[in-house]
CSV table of C-alpha atoms and ligand atoms in Angstrom, one decimal:
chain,number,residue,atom,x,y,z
A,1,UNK,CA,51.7,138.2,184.1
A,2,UNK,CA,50.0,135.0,182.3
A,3,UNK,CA,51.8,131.8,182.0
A,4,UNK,CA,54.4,131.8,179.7
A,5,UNK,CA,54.0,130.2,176.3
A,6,UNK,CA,57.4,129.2,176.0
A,7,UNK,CA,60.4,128.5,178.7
A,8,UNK,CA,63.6,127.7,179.1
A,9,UNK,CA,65.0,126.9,182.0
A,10,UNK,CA,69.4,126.2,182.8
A,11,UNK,CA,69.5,125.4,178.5
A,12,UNK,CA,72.9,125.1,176.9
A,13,UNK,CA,73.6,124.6,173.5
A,14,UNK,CA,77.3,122.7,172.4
A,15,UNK,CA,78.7,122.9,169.5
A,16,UNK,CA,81.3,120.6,169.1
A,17,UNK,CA,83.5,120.8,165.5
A,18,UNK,CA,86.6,119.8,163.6
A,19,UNK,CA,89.7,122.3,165.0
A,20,UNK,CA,91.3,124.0,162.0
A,21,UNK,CA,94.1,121.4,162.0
A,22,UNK,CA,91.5,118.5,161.2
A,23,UNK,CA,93.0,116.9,164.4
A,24,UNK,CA,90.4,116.9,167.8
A,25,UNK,CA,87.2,118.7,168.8
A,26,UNK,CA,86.5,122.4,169.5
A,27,UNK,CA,83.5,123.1,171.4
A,28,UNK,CA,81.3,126.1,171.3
A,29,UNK,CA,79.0,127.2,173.9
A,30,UNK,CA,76.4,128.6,171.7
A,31,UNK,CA,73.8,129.2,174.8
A,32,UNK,CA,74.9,129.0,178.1
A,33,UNK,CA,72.5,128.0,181.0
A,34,UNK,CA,70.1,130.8,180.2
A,35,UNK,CA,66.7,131.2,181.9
A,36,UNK,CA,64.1,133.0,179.8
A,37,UNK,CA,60.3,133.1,179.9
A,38,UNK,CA,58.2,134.0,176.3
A,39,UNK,CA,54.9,135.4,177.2
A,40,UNK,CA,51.6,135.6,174.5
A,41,UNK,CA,51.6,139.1,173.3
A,42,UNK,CA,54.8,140.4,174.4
A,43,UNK,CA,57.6,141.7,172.1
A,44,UNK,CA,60.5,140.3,173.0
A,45,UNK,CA,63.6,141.8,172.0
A,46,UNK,CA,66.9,139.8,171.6
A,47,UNK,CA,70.1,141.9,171.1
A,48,UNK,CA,73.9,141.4,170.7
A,49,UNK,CA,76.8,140.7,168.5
A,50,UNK,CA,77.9,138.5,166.4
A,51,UNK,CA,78.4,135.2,167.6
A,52,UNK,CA,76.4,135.7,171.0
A,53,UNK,CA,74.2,132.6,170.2
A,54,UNK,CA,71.3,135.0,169.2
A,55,UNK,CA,70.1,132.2,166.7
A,56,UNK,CA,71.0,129.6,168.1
A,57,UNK,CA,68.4,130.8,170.6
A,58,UNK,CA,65.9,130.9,168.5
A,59,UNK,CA,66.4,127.5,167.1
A,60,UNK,CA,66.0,126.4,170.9
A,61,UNK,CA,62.3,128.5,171.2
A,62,UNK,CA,61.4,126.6,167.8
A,63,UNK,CA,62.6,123.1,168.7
A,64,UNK,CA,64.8,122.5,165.5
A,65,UNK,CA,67.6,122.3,168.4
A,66,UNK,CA,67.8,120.0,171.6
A,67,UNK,CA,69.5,121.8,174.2
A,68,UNK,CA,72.3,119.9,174.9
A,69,UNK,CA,71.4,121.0,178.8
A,70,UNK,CA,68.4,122.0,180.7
A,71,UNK,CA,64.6,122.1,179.2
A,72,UNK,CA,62.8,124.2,176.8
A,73,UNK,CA,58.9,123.6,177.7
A,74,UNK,CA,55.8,124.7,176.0
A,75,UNK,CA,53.2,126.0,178.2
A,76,UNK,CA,54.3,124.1,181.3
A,77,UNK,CA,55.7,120.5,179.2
A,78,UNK,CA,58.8,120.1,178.2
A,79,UNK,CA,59.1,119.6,174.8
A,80,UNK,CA,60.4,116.2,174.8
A,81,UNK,CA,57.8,115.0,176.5
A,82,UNK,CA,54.9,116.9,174.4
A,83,UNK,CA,52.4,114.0,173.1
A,84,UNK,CA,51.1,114.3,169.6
A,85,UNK,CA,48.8,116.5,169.7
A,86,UNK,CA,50.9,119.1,171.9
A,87,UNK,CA,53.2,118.6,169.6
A,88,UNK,CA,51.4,119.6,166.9
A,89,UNK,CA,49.3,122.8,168.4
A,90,UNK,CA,52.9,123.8,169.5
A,91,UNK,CA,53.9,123.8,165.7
A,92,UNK,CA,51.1,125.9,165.0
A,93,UNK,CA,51.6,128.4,167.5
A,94,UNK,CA,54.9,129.1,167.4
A,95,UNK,CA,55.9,130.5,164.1
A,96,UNK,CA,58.7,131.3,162.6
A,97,UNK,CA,60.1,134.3,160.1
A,98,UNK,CA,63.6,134.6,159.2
A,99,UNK,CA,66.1,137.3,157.5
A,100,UNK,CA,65.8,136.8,154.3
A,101,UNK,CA,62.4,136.4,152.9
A,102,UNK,CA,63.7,135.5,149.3
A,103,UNK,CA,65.5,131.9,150.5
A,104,UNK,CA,62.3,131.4,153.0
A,105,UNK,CA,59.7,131.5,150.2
A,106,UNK,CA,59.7,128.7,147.2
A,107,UNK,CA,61.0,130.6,144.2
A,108,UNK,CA,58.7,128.6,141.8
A,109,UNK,CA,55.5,128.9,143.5
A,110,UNK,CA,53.0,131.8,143.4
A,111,UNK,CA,51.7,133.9,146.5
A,112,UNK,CA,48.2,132.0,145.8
A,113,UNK,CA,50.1,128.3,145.6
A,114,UNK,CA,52.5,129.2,148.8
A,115,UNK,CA,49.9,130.2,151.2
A,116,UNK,CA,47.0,127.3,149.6
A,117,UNK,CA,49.6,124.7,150.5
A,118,UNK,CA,49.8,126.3,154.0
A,119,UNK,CA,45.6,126.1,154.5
A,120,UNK,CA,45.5,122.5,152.7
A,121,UNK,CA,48.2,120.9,154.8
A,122,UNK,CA,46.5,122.5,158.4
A,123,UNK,CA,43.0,122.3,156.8
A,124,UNK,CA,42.4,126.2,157.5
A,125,UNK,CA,39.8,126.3,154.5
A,126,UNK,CA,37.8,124.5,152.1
A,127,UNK,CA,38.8,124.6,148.8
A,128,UNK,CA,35.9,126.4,147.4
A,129,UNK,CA,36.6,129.1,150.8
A,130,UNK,CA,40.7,128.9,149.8
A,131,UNK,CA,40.7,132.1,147.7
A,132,UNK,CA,38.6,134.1,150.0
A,133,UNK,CA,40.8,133.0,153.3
A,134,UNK,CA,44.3,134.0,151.2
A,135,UNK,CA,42.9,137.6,150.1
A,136,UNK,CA,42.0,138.0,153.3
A,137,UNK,CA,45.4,137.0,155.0
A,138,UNK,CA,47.2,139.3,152.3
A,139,UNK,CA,45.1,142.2,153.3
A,140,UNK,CA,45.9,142.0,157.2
A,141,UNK,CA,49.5,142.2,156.4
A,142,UNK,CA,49.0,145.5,154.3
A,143,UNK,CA,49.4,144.4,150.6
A,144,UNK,CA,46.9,146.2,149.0
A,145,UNK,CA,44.7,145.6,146.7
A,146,UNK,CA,45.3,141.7,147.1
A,147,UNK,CA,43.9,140.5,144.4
A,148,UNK,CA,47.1,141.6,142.5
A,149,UNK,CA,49.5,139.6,144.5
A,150,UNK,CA,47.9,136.0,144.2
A,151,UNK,CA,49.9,135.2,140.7
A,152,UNK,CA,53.1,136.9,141.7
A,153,UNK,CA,56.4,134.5,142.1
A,154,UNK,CA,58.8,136.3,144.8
A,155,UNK,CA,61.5,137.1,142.0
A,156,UNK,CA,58.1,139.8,141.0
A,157,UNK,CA,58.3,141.4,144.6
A,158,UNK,CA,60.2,143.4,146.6
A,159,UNK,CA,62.1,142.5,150.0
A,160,UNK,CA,58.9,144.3,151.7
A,161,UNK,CA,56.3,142.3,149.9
A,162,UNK,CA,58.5,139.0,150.6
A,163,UNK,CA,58.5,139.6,154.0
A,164,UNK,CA,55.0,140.7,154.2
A,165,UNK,CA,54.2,137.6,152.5
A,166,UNK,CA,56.4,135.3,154.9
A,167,UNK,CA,54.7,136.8,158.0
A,168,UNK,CA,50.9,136.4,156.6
A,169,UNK,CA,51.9,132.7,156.0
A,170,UNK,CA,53.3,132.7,159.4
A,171,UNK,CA,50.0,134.6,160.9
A,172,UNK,CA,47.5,132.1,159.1
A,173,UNK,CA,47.8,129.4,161.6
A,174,UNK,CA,46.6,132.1,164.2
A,175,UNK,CA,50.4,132.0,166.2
A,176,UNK,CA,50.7,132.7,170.1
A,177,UNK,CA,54.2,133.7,169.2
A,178,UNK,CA,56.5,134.6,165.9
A,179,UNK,CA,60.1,134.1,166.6
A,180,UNK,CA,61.8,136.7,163.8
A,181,UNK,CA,65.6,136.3,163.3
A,182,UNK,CA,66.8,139.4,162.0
A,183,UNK,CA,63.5,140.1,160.0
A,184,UNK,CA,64.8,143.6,158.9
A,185,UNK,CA,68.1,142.9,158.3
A,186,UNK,CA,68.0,142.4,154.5
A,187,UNK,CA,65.6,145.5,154.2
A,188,UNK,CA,65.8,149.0,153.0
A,189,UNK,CA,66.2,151.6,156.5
A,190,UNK,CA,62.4,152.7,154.9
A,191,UNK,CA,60.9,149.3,154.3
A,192,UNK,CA,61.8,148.3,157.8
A,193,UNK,CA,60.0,151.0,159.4
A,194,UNK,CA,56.9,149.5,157.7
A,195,UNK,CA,57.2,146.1,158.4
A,196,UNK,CA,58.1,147.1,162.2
A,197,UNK,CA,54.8,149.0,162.3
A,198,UNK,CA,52.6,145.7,161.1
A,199,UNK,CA,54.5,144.0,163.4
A,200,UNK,CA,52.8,146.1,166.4
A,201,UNK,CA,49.9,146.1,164.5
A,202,UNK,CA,49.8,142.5,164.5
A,203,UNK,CA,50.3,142.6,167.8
A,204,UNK,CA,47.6,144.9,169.0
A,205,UNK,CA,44.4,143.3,166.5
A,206,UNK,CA,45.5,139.8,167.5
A,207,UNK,CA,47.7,139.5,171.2
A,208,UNK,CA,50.6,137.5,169.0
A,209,UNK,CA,53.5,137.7,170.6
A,210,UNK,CA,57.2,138.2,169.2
A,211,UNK,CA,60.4,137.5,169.4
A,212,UNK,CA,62.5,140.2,167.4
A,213,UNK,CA,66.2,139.1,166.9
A,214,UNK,CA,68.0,142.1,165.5
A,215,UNK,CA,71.8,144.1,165.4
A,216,UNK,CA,69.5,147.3,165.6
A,217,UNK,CA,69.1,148.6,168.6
A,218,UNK,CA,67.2,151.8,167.8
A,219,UNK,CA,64.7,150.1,166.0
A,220,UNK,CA,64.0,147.4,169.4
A,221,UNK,CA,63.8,150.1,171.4
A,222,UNK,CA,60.5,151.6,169.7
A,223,UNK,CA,58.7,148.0,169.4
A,224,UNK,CA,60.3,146.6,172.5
A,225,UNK,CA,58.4,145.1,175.9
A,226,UNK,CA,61.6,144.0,177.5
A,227,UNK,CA,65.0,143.3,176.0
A,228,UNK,CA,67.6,140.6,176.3
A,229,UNK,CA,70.8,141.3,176.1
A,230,UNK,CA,73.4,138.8,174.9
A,231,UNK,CA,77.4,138.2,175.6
A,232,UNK,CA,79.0,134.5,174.5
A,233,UNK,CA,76.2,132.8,174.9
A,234,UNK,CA,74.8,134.4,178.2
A,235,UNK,CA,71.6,136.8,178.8
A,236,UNK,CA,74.0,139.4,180.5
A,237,UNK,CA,70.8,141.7,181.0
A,238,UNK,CA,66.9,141.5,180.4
A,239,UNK,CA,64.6,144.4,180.9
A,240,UNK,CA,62.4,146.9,179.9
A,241,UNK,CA,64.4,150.1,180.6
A,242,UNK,CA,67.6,149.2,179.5
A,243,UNK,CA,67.8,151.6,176.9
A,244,UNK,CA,67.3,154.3,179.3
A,245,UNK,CA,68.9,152.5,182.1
A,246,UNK,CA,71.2,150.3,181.0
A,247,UNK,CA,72.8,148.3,184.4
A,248,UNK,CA,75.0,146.4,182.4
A,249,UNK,CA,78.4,147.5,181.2
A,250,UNK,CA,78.2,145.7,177.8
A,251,UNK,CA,74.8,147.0,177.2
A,252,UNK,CA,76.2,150.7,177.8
A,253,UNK,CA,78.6,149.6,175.2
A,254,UNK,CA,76.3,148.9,172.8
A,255,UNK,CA,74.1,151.9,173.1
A,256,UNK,CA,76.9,154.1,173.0
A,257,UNK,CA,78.5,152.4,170.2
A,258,UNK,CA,75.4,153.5,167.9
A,259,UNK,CA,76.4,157.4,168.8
A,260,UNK,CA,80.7,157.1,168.0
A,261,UNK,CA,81.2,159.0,164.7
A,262,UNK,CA,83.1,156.9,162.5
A,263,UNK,CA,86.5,158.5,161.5
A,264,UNK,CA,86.7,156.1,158.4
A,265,UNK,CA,83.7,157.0,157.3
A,266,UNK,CA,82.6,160.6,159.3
A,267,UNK,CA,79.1,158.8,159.8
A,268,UNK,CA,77.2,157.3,162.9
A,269,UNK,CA,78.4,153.9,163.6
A,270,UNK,CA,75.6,151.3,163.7
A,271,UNK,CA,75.6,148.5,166.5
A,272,UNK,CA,76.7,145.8,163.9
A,273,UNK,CA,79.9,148.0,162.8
A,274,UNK,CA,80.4,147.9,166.4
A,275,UNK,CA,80.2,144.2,166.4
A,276,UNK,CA,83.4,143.7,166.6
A,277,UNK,CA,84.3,139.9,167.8
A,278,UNK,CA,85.3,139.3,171.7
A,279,UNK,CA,89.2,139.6,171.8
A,280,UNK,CA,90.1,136.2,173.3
A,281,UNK,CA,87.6,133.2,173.1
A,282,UNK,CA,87.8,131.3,176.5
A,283,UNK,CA,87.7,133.4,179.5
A,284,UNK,CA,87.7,130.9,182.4
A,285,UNK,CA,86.1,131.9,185.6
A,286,UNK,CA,85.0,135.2,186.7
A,287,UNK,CA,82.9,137.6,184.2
A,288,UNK,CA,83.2,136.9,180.7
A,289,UNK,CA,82.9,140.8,179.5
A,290,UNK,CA,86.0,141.6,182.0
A,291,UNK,CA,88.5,141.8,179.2
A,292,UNK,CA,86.4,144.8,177.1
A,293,UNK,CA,85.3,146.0,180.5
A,294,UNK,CA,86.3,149.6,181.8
A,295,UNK,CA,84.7,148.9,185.0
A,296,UNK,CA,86.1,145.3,185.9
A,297,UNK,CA,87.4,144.9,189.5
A,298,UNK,CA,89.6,142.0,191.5
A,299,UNK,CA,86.1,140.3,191.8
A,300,UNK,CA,85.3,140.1,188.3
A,301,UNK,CA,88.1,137.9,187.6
A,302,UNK,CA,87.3,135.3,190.3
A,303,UNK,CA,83.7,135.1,190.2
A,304,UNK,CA,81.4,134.7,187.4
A,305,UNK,CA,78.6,137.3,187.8
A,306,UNK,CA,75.1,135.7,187.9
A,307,UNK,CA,72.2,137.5,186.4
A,308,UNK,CA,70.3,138.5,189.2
A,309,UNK,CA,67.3,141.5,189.9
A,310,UNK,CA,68.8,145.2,189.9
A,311,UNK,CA,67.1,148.2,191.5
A,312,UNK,CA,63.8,148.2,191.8
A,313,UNK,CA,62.4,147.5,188.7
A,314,UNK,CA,62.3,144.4,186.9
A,315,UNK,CA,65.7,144.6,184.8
A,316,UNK,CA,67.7,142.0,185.7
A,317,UNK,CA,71.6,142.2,184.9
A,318,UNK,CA,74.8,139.7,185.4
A,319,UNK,CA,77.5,142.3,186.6
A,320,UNK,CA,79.0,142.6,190.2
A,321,UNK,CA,79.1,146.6,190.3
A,322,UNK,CA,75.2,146.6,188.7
A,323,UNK,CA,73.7,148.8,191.4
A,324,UNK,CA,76.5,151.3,190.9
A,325,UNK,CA,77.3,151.4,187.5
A,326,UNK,CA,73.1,151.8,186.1
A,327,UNK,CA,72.9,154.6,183.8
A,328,UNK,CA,76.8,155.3,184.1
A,329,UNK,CA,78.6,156.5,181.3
A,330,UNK,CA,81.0,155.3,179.5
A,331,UNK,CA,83.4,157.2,177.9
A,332,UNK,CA,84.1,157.8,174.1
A,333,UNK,CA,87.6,156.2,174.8
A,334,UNK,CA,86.1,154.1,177.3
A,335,UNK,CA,84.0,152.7,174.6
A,336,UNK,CA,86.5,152.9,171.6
A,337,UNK,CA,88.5,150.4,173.4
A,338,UNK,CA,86.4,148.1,174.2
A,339,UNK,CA,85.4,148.2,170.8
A,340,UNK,CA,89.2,147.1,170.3
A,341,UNK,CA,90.3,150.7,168.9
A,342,UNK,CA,92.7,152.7,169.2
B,14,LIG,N1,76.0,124.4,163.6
B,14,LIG,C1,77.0,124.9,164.2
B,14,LIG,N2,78.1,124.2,164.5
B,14,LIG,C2,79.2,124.7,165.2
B,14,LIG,N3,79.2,125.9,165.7
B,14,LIG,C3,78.1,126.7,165.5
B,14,LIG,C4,77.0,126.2,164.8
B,14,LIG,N4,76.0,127.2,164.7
B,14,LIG,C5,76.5,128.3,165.4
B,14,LIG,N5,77.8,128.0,165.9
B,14,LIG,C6,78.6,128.8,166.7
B,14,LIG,O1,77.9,129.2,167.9
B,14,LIG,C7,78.1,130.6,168.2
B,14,LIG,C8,76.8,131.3,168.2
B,14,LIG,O2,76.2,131.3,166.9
B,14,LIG,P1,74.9,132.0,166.5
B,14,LIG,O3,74.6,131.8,165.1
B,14,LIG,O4,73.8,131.5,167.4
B,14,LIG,O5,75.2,133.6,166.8
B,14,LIG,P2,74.3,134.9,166.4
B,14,LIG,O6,74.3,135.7,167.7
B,14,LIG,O7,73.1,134.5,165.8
B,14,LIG,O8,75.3,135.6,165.4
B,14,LIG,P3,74.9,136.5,164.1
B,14,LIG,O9,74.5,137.9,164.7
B,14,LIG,O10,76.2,136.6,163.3
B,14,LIG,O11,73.8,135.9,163.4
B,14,LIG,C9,79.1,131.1,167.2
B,14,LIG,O12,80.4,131.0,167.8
B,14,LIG,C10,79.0,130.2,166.0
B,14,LIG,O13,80.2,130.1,165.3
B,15,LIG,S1,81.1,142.0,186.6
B,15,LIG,FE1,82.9,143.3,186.5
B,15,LIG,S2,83.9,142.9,184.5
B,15,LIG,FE2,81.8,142.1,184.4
B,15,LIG,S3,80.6,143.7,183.5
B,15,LIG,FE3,80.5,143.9,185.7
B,15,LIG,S4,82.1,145.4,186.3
B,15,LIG,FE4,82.5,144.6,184.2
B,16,LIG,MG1,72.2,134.9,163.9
């Protein structure tokens, strides 16, 4: 495989705020020693509930957080030590689109004015080419015919069209990778479909890589090279197959979770109705997942699990009983009480 684009390497992220009482610290974890290459042209999924430092991840890859451990680097150099002009190649190649396209776009400018002040502050275009380049850019991301979108404010477009929008501003400075927290979340089940599919066709016409935070497991799992799963601030598994082969107890969790009928409701359950919050909040020692987990063993509570190569393929996973437990089962009561049912 080619040289990653971006890497991190031990990185931890702490949090450190008021306690509820106003007196002392509480610190957070957020990421926790995680090793994870980002390679040009993959899609990267990132997975797991809420609260498993899923953002604060992506913060890290974007370098709007210093890890307070270890090193993120870009193509080799850490990013502290990046000169200038690293610096600013690094800005223009690793992009960023978030969940909600309506607070990421300026509500007072038009299509035309957000994406001209994109190509005047990188000097994409000439002034007189600046209309040309824009139509252009809105017709690679589908919006169609796109003369009728330059004069549009976003309150005159749908969720869709925002996000469209966000991503061709993101794809104009010709990104190695797009870092997408929760990019469908605030989107209509048929909408996301669409912007999933220019997503791959992004990815196919230009080798841009992404990394696709999301709750939704189903939809990962069609665009999906390899997937990282994440518990309390840990990469617990990473893999291409883990939706078929899951090696990890939490993952099987998860998958199963999206398959329990819902008795309140008498409807599937999605992943992030099964993101229910880890029961207690410190775990010291041992496996963190050992409280939820149906499998955990004497060993689980005395050593912490590192994530380590499973079988023969490339999934890697951080449990003890790996080897035995891929594509295992769990249960429907299994699973409903480590979702913290009854
Ligand atoms: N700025 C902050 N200050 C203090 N704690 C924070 C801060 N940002 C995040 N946290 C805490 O760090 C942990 C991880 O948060 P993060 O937002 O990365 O999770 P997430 O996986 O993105 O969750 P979600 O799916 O809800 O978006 C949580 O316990 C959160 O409360
Ligand atoms: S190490 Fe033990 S407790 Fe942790 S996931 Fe594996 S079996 Fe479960
Ligand atoms: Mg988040």
């Amino acid at each position: 495989m080619s040289r990653p684009v971006l890497s991190l390497q031990g990185v931890s992220q702490i949090y450190s705020s008021r306690n509820a009482s106003g007196w002392g610290w509480t610190t957070v974890r957020a990421v926790d020693d995680v090793d994870l290459d980002v390679h040009e042209g993959e899609t990267l999924a990132v997975v797991g509930e809420s609260g498993s430092g899923k953002s604060t991840l992506a913060k890290l890859l974007l370098m709007l957080n210093l890890p307070t451990e270890g090193t993120v680097a870009y193509r080799g150099v850490a990013l502290k030590e990046l000169d200038g002009a690293q610096r600013s190649e690094f800005r223009r190649q690793v992009q960023a689109v978030f969940q909600d396209p309506s607070s990421s776009l300026n509500p007072r400018m038009t299509v035309e004015q957000t994406l001209g002040y994109v190509i005047r502050r990188h000097s994409l275009a000439t002034s007189a080419e600046q209309r040309a380049f824009i139509l252009k850019q809105l017709g690679s991301v589908g919006l169609d015919p796109p003369e009728q979108y330059l004069g549009r404010y976003p309150h005159q477009l749908s969720g869709g069209q925002q996000q469209r929008i966000a991503i061709a501003r993101a794809m104009m400075l010709e990104p190695k990778i797009i870092i997408a927290d929760e990019p469908l979340s605030s989107l209509d089940v048929s909408i996301q479909a669409q912007v999933l599919q220019l997503m791959q066709d992004l990815r196919v016409r230009t080798n841009v890589g992404f990394v696709v935070i999301s709750h939704d497991l189903g939809a990962m799992q069609s665009i999906a090279d390899r997937t990282a799963v994440m518990y309390r601030g840990r990469i617990v598994e990473i893999g291409a197959d883990i939706y078929d082969k899951p090696a990890h107890p939490y993952t099987r969790l998860l998958l199963d979770a999206r398959l329990l009928p819902d008795p309140r409701r008498g409807r599937i359950r999605s992943m992030a109705a099964a993101a229910s919050p880890p029961r207690s909040t410190a775990l010291e020692g041992g496996c963190r997942f050992r409280d939820r987990c149906p499998h955990a063993i004497q060993i689980c509570a005395e050593t912490e699990p590192k994530l380590r190569p499973v079988g023969i393929g490339a999934t890697k996973a951080a449990c003890h009983r790996a080897e035995e437990l891929t594509g295992a089962t769990t249960t429907e009561k299994q699973a409903h009480a480590a979702l913290g049912e009854k």
